[in-house]
PDB file of C-alpha atoms (C1' of nucleotides) in Angstrom:
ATOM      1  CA  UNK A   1    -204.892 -24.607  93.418  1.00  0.00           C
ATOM      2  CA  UNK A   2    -208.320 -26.567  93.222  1.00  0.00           C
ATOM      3  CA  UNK A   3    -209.673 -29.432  94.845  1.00  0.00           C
ATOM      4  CA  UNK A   4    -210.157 -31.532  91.368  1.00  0.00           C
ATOM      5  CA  UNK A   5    -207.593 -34.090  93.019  1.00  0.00           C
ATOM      6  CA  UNK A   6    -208.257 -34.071  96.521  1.00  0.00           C
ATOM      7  CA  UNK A   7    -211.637 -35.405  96.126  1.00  0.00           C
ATOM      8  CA  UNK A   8    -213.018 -38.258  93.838  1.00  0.00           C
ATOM      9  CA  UNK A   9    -216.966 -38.626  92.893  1.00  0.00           C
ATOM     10  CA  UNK A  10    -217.756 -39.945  96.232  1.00  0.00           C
ATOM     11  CA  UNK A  11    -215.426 -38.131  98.699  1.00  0.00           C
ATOM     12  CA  UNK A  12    -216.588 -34.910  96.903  1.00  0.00           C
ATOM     13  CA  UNK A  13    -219.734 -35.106  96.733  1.00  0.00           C
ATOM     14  CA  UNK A  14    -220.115 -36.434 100.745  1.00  0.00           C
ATOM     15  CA  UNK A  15    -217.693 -33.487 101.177  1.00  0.00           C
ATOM     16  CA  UNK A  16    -220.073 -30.602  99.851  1.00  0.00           C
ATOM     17  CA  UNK A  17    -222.874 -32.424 101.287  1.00  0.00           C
ATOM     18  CA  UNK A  18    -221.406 -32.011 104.268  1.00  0.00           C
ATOM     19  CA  UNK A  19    -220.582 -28.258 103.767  1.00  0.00           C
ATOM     20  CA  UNK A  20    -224.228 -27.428 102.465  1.00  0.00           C
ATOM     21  CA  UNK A  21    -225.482 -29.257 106.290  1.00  0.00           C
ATOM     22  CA  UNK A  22    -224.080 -26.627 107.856  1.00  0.00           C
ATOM     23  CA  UNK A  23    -225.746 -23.933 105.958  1.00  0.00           C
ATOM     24  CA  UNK A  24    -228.872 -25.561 105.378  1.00  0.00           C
ATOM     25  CA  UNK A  25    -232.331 -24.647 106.937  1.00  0.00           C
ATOM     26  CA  UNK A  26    -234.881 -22.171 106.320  1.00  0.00           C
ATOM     27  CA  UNK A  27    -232.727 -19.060 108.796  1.00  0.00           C
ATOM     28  CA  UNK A  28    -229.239 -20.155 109.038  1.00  0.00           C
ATOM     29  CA  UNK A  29    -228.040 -17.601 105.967  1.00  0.00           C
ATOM     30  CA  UNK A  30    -230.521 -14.819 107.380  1.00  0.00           C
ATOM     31  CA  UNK A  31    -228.693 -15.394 110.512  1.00  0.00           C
ATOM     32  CA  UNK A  32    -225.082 -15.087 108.978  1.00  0.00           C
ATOM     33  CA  UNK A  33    -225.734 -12.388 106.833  1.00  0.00           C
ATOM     34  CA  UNK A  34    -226.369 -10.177 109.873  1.00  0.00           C
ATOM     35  CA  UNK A  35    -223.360 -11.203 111.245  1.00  0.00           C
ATOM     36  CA  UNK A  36    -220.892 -10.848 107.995  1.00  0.00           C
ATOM     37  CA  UNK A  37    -218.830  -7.627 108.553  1.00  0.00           C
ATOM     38  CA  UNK A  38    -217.366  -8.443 111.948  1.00  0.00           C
ATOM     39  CA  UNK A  39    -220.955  -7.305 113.627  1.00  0.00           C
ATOM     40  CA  UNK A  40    -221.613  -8.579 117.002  1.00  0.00           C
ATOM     41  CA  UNK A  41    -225.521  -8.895 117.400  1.00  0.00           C
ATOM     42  CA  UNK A  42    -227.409  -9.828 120.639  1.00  0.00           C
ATOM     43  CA  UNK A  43    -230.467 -12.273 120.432  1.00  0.00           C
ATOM     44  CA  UNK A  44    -232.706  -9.647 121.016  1.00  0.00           C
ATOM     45  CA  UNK A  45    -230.998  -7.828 118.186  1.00  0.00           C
ATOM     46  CA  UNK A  46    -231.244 -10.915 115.583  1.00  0.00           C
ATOM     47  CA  UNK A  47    -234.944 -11.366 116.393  1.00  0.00           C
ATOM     48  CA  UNK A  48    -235.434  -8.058 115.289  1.00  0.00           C
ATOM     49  CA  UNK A  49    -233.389  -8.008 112.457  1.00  0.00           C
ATOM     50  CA  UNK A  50    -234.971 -11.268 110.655  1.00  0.00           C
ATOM     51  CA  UNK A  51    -238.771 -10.837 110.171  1.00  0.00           C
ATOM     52  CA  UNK A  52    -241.126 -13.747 111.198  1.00  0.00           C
ATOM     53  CA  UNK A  53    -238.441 -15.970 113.075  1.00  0.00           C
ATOM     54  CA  UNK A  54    -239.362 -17.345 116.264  1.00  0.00           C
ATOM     55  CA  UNK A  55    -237.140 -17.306 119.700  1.00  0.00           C
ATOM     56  CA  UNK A  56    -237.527 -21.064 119.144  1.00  0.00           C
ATOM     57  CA  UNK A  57    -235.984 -21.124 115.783  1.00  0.00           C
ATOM     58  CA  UNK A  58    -233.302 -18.144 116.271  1.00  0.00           C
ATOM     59  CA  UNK A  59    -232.307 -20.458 119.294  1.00  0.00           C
ATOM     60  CA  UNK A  60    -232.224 -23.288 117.930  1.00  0.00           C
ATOM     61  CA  UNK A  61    -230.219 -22.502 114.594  1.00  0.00           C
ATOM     62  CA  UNK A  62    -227.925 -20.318 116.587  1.00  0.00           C
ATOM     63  CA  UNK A  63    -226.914 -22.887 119.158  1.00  0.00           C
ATOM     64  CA  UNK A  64    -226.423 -25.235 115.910  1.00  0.00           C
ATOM     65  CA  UNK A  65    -223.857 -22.585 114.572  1.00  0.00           C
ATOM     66  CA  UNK A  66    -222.051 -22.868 117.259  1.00  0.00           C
ATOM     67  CA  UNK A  67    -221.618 -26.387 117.934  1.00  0.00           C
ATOM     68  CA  UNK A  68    -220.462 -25.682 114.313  1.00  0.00           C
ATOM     69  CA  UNK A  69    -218.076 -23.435 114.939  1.00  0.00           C
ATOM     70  CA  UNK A  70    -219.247 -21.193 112.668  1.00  0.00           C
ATOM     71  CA  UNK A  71    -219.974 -18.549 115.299  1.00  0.00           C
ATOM     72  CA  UNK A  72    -219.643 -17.712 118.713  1.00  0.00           C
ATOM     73  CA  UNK A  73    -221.222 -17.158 121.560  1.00  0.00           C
ATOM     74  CA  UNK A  74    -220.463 -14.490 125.062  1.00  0.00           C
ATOM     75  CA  UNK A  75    -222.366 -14.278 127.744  1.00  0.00           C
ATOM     76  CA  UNK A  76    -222.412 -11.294 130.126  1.00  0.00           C
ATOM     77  CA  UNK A  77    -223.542 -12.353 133.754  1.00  0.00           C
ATOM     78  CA  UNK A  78    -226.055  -9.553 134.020  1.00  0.00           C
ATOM     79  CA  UNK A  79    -229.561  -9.274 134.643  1.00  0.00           C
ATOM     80  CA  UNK A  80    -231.229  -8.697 132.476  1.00  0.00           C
ATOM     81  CA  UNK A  81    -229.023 -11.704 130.569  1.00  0.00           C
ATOM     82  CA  UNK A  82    -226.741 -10.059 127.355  1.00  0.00           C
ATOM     83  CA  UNK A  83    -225.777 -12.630 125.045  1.00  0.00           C
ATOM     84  CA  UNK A  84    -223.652 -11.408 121.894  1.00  0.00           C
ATOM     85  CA  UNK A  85    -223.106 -13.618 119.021  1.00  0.00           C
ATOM     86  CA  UNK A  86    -220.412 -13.232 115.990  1.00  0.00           C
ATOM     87  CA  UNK A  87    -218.863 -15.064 113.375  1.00  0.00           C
ATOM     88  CA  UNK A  88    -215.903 -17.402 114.110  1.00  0.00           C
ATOM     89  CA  UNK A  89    -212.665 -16.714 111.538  1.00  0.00           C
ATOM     90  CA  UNK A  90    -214.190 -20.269 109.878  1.00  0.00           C
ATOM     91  CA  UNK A  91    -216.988 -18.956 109.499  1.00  0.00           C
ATOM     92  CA  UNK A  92    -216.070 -15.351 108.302  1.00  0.00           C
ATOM     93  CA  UNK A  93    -214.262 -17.755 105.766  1.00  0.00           C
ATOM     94  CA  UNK A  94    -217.293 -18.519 104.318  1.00  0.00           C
ATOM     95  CA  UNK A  95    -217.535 -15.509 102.321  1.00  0.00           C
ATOM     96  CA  UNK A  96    -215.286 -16.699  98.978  1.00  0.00           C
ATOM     97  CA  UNK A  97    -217.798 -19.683  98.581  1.00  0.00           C
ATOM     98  CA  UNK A  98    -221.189 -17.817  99.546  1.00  0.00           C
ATOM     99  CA  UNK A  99    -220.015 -15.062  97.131  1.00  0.00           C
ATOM    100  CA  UNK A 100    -219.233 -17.876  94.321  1.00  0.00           C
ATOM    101  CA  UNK A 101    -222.758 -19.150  94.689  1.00  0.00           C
ATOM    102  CA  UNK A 102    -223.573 -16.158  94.066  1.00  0.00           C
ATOM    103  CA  UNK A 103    -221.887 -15.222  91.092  1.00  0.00           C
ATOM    104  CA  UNK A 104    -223.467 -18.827  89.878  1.00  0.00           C
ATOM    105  CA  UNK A 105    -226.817 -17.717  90.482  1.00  0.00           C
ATOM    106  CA  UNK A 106    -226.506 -14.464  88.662  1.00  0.00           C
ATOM    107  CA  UNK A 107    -225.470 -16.564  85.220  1.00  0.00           C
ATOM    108  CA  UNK A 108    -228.561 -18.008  85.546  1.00  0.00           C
ATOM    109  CA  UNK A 109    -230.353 -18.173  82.000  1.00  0.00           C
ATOM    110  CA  UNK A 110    -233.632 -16.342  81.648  1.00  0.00           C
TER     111      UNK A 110
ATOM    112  CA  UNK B   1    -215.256  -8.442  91.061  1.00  0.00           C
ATOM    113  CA  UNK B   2    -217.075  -9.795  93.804  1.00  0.00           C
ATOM    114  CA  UNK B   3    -220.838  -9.579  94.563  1.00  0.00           C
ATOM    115  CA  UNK B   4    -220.529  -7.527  97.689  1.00  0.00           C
ATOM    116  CA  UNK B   5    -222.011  -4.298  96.201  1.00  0.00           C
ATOM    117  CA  UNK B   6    -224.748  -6.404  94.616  1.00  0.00           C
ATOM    118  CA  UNK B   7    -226.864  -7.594  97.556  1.00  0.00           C
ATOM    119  CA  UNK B   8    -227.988  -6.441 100.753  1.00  0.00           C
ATOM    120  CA  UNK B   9    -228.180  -8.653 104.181  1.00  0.00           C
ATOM    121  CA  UNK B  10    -231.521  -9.937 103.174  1.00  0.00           C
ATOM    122  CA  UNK B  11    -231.409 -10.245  99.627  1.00  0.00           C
ATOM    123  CA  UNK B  12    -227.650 -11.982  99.401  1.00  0.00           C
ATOM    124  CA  UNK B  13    -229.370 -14.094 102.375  1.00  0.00           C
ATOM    125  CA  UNK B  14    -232.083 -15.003 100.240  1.00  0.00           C
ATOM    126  CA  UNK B  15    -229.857 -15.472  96.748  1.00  0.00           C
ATOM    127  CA  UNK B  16    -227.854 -17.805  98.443  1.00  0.00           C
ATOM    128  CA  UNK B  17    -230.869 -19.603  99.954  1.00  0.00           C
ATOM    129  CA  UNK B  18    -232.088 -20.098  96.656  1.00  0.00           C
ATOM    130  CA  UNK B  19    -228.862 -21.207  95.214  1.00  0.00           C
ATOM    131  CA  UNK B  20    -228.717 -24.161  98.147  1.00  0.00           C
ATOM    132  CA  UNK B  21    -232.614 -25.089  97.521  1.00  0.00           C
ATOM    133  CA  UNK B  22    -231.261 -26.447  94.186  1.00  0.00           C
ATOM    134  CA  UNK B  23    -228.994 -28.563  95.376  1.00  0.00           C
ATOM    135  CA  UNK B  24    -230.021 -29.575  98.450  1.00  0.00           C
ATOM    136  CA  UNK B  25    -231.199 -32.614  99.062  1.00  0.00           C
ATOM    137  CA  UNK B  26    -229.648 -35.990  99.847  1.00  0.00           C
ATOM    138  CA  UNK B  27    -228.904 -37.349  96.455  1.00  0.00           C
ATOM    139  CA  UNK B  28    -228.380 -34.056  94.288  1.00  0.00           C
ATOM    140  CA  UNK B  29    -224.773 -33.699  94.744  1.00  0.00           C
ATOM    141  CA  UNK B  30    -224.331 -37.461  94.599  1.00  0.00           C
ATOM    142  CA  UNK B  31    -225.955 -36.846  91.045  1.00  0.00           C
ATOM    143  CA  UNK B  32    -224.657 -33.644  89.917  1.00  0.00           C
ATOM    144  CA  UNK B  33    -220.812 -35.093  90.974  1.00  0.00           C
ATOM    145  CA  UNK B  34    -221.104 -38.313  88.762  1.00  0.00           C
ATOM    146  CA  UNK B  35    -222.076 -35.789  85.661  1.00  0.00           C
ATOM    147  CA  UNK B  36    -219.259 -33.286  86.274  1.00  0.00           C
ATOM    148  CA  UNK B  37    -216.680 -33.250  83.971  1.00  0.00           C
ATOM    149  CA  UNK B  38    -218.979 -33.894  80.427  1.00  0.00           C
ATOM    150  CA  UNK B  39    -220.111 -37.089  81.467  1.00  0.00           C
ATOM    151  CA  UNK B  40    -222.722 -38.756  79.909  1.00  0.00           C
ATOM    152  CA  UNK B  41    -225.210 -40.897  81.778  1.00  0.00           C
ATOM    153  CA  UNK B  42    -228.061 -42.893  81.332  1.00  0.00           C
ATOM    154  CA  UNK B  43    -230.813 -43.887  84.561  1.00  0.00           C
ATOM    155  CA  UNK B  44    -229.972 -46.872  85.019  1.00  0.00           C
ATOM    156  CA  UNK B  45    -226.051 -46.191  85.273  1.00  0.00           C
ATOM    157  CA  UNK B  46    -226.839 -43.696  87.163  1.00  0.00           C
ATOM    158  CA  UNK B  47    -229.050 -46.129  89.959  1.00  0.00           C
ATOM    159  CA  UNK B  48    -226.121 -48.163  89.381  1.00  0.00           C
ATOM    160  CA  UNK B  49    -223.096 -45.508  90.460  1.00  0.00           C
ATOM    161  CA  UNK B  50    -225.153 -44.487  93.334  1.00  0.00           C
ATOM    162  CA  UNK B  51    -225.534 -46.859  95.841  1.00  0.00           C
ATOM    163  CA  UNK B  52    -228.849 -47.021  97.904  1.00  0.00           C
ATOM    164  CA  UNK B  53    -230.699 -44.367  96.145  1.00  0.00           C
ATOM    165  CA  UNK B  54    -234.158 -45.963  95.016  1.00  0.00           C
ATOM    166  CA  UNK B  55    -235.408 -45.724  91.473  1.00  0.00           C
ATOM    167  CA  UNK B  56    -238.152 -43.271  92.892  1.00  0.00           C
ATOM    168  CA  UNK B  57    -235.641 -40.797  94.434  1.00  0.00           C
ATOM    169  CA  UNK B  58    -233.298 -40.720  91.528  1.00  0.00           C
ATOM    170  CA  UNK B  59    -236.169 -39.916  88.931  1.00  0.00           C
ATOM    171  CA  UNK B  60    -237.905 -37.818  91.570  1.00  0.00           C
ATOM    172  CA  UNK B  61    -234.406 -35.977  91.515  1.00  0.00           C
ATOM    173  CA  UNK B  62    -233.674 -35.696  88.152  1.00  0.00           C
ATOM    174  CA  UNK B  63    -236.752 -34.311  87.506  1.00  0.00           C
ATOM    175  CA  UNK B  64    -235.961 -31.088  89.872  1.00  0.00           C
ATOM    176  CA  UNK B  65    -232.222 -31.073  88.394  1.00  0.00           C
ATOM    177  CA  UNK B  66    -233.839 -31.108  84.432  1.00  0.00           C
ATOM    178  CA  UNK B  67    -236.330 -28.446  85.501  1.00  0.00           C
ATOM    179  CA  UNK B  68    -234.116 -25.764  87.175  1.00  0.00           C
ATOM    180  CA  UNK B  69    -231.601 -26.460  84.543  1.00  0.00           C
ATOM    181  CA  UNK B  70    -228.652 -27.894  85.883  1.00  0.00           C
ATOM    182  CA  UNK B  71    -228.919 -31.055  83.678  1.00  0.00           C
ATOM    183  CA  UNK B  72    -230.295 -32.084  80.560  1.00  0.00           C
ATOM    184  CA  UNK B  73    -232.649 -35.240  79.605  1.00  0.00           C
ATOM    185  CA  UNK B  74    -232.088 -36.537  75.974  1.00  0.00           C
ATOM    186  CA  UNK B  75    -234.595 -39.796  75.345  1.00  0.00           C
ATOM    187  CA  UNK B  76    -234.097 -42.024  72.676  1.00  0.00           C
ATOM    188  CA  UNK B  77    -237.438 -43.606  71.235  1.00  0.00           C
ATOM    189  CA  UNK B  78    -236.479 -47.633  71.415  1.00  0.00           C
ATOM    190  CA  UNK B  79    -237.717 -50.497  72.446  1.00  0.00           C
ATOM    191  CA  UNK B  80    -236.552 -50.882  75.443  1.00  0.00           C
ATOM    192  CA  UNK B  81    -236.086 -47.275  76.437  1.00  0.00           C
ATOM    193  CA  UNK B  82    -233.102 -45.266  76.562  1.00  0.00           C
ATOM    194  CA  UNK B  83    -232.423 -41.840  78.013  1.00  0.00           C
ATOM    195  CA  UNK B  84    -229.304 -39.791  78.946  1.00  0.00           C
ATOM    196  CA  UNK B  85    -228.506 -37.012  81.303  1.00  0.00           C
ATOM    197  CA  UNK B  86    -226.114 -34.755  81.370  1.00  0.00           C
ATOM    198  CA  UNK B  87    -225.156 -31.084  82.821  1.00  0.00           C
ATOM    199  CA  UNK B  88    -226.242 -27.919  80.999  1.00  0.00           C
ATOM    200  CA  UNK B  89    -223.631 -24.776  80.435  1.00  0.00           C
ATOM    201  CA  UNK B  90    -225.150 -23.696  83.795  1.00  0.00           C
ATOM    202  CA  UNK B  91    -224.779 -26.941  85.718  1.00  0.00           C
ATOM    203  CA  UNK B  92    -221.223 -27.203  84.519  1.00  0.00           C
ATOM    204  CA  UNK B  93    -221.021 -23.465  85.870  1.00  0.00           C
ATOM    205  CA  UNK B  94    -221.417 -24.673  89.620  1.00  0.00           C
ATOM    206  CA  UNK B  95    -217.648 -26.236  89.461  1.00  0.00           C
ATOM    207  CA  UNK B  96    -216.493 -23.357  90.692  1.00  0.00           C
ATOM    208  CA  UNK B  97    -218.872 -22.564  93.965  1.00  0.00           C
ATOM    209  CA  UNK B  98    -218.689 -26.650  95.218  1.00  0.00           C
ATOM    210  CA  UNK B  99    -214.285 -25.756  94.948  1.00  0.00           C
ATOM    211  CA  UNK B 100    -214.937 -22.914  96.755  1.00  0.00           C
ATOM    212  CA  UNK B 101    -217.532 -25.270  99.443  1.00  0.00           C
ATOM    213  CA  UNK B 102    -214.898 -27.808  99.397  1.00  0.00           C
ATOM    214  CA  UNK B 103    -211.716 -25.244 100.216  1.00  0.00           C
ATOM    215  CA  UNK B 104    -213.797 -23.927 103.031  1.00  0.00           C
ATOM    216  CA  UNK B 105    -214.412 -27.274 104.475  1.00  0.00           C
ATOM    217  CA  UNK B 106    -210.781 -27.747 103.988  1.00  0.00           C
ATOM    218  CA  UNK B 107    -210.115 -24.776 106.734  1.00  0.00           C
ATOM    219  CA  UNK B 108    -211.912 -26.477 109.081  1.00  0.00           C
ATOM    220  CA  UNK B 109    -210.310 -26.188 112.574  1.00  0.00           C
ATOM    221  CA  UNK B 110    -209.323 -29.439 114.374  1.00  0.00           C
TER     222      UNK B 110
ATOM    223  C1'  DT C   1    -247.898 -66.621  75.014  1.00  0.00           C
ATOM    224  C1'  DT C   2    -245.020 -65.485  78.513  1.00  0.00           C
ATOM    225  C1'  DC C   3    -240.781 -63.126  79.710  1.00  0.00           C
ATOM    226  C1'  DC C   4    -237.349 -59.552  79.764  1.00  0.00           C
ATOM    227  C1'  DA C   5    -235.237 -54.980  80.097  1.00  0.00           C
ATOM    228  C1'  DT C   6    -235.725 -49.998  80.772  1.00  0.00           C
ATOM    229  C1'  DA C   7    -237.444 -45.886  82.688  1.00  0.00           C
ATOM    230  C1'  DC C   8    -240.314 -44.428  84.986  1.00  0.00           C
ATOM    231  C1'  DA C   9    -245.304 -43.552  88.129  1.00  0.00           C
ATOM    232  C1'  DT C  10    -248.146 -43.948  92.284  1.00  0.00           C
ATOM    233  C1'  DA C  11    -249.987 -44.950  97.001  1.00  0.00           C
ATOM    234  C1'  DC C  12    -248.664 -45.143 101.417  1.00  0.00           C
ATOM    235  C1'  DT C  13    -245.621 -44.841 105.607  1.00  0.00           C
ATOM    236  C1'  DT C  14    -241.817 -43.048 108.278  1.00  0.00           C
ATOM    237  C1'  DT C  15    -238.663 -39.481 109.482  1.00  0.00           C
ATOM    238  C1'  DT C  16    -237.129 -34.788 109.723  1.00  0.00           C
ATOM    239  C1'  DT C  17    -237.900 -29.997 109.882  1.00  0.00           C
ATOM    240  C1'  DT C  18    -240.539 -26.102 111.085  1.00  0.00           C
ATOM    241  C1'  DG C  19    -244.046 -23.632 113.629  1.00  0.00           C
ATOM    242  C1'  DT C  20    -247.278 -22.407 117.765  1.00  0.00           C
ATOM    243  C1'  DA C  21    -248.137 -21.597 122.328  1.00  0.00           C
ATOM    244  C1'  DT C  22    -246.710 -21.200 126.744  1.00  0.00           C
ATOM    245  C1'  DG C  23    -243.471 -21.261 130.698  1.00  0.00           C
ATOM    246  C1'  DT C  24    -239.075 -20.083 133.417  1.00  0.00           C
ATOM    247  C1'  DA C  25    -235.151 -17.625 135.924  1.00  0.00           C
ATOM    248  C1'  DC C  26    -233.175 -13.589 137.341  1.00  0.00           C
ATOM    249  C1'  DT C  27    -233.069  -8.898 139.479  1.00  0.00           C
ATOM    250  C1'  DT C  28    -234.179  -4.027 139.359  1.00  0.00           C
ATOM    251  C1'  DG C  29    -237.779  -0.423 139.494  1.00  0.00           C
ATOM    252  C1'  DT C  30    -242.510   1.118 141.337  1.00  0.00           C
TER     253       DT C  30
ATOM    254  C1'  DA D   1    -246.166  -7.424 145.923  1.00  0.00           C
ATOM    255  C1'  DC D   2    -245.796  -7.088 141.261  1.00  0.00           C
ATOM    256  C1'  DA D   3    -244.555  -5.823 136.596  1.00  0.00           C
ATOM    257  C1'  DA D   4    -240.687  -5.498 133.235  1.00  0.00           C
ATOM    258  C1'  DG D   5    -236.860  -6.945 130.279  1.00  0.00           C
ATOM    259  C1'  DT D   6    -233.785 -10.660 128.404  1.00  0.00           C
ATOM    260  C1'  DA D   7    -232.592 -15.110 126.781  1.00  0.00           C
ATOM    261  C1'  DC D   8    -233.873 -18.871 126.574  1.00  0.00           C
ATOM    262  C1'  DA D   9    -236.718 -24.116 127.256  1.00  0.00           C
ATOM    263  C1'  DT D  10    -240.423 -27.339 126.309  1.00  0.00           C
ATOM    264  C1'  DA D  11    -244.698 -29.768 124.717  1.00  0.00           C
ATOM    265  C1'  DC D  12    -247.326 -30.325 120.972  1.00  0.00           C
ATOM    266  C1'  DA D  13    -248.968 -29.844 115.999  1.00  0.00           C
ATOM    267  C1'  DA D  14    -248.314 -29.178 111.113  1.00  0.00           C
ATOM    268  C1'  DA D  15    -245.712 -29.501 107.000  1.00  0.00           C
ATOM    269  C1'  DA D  16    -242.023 -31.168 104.105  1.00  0.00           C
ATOM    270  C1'  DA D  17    -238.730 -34.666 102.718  1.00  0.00           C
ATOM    271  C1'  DA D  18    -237.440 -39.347 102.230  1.00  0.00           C
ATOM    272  C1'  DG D  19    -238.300 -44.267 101.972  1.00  0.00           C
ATOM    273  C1'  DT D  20    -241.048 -48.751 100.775  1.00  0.00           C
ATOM    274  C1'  DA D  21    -243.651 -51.484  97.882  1.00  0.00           C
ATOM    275  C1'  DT D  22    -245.816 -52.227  93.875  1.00  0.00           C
ATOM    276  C1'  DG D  23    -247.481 -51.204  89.115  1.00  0.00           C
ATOM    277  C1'  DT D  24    -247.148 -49.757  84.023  1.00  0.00           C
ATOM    278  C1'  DA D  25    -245.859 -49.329  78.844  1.00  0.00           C
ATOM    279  C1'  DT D  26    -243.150 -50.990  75.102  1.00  0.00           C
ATOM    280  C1'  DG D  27    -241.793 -54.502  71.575  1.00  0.00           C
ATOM    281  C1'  DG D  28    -238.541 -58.099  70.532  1.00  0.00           C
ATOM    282  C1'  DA D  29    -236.819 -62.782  72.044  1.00  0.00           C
ATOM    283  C1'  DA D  30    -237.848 -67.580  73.525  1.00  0.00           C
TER     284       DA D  30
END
DNA sequence: TTCCATACATACTTTTTTGTATGTACTTGT
DNA sequence: ACAAGTACATACAAAAAAGTATGTATGGAA
């Protein structure tokens, strides 16, 4: 099945527009892609992974994600504080449509 | 096949960043969606179908959209002037990644 | 001669996003 | 008493995106 008669110009367009929100900014995918897999990353472990984020903008973007519900967030009440994030099923259902960008960028002429 | 084997975490991050960075935007899709399906249309019925984009975004758009290929500019040398846009092979080729965007959104809980 | 339609261009302002620098709370170890 | 590690918060500045207003070239019609 496709979504050719779910959506008409408008409702489809508002509706990817929509989709791409959640996705858009300059670390979001950085931050995902860590996380694809089932991995469970702390913050610490994020700000590591991505090169030149800030704790500002891994923060921010991560606390976005979640209000999403794209991934989530535990807490451990220690001290130091241990925070692990992971992907949500929704978002680990991002996958078919990241990998069909994908596949659109790669027939790509020149 | 999928693309799994293809990219890392950084550089699927950054293919797929790219991929967005040509349609993001707030009028792209709004574009791109009145095109789909072989359409053929010229600026002004394009400023027409889209309501509240200004004349400056819409060529400011189409510009971007000509240049990284997703659509194509034929102009016709009258008096007054007349030009048509529609998608290239490629920009037809999204179709599939904005279903794939649009089942996703579909899944989302509540 | 002035007007009209089309498809833009350009200067400027406002809004949104991103980045920089610095601060905070908590508790264990020295 | 103080430094250390973790996961943030916050004020401010810079950069990027979007919006507003106005202008331009063309040639045929009135």
């Amino acid at each position: 099945m496709n979504n050719h008669e779910k959506y008409t110009r408008y409702s489809g367009a508002q509706s990817v527009t929509e989709a791409l929100k959640f996705l858009e900014g300059r670390w979001k995918l950085l931050i995902l892609f860590q996380l694809f897999g089932g991995q469970i990353m702390r913050f610490s472990e994020l700000e590591r992974a991505i090169p030149g984020i800030t704790q500002k903008m891994l923060g921010q973007q991560l606390k976005q994600l979640e209000k999403d519900g794209i991934i989530k967030r535990t807490a451990y009440p220690e001290v130091p504080p241990r925070v692990e994030y992971s992907l949500t099923q929704w978002g680990q259902d991002l996958c078919p449509a990241l990998d069909a960008l994908l596949t659109w960028t790669g027939k790509r002429p020149r």
